[in-house]
């Protein structure tokens, strides 16, 4: 892997590999704002994807990518730990497979057109198009809110707060109030005040990629501080129930773990979470669903950049106390080592196989490079696998000792109201 510092806080990373027939280019823009402006950012992403000064219409954009062998371009926003990320992604077939040695430069040029030459730089942005994209985003949010699983997940994250709450806050009223100037101001902030990493994965020439990066991505130097990982400091317990006309109740629990990807024993915590609630053989699935039929589904997920663990389950509300008690019992089993060695080995093998598969996945390779760059960390996929091999029952127990329930949210089916 080759890394070049283009400007202060603007870096190029090239991972040369012949595993893929495509050339994948990612640009990650990182800031640490804790403002609840995810809706505004999502709208900006839609506007950047939709058109640019050179390709002003949907037809022009469609024709552009069709002419370039079905190449793709997208802009998305995410929150990873305390990192607010705008991710620009493009995937084009490698020119050597279609006998077109100009394709790589075209890919760089097209990305540059969309992210550096938006329509509003050259003329007033169309009010009708702006409202059309706002309506489209509104419909996407409404669809999410109509799904009990996503609604309850976001509501629990909002109650928990911190950066989980920032990501989950998709407020339609806020969307209605956003102006074109608001979007332009957000765009200017991201282009000029974020840490920028350009990541190229594919069978490419390093010098050629460097030449095109300098030509098409001439970002200014920037003096910015940045980070990605934080440990949740939440300590106030929140317990909330909300009624809704749905077929089953959903329980969402949020735990402070005091463990992040930067902790030496984080691999032990990951394995512990697998034992708790990731596999069909996991404690939660076996004890709550299989043995007692108290839930429709149940799982636990680690958010290693936040120091948080989520447990989610769909239940009949009349069983809520039993289910909550059983969840805590399974966590206590992890803390006290009351689980079979065979379950530890099964979970270890599963994670090793997943991580090995990740080494053949473009997105995983890109994220591995980016994560290690931002965190100044050397925990590669291969090294993580080696750390999984060292995990013991005792290290799992130790890693779980600080797990603490902070937020419990129930989206309750209305049919149970009189029970």
XYZ file of N, CA and C in Angstrom, residues 161-163 229-235 255-260 305-308:
60
model
N -28.355 9.236 23.004
C -27.670 10.499 22.737
C -26.263 10.316 22.205
N -25.407 11.287 22.511
C -24.038 11.347 21.994
C -24.065 11.216 20.469
N -23.070 10.582 19.888
C -23.025 10.528 18.416
C -24.007 9.516 17.835
N -12.749 7.794 17.464
C -13.173 6.936 18.566
C -13.422 7.757 19.821
N -14.490 7.416 20.534
C -14.737 7.975 21.858
C -15.366 6.891 22.719
N -15.215 7.014 24.017
C -15.888 6.102 24.934
C -17.079 6.821 25.537
N -18.236 6.198 25.403
C -19.443 6.816 25.931
C -19.287 7.138 27.411
N -19.740 8.335 27.774
C -19.698 8.761 29.168
C -21.101 8.807 29.784
N -22.066 8.255 29.082
C -23.438 8.262 29.592
C -23.509 7.507 30.913
N -24.229 8.087 31.881
C -24.392 7.381 33.155
C -25.820 7.420 33.690
N -26.072 -0.385 25.940
C -25.136 -0.617 27.033
C -23.847 0.162 26.813
N -23.345 0.738 27.877
C -22.003 1.315 27.857
C -21.016 0.182 28.135
N -19.975 0.049 27.288
C -19.064 -1.094 27.412
C -17.689 -0.748 27.962
N -17.300 0.515 27.850
C -15.944 0.947 28.205
C -14.891 0.231 27.366
N -15.295 -0.207 26.167
C -14.368 -0.882 25.258
C -14.521 -0.312 23.853
N -13.397 0.058 23.246
C -13.410 0.525 21.860
C -12.367 -0.246 21.056
N -16.527 1.954 17.911
C -15.990 3.312 17.839
C -16.664 4.227 18.861
N -17.713 3.704 19.522
C -18.478 4.479 20.504
C -18.365 3.923 21.918
N -17.905 2.689 22.050
C -17.936 2.040 23.352
C -19.348 1.681 23.760
N -20.112 1.139 22.812
C -21.532 0.845 23.030
C -21.854 -0.551 22.499
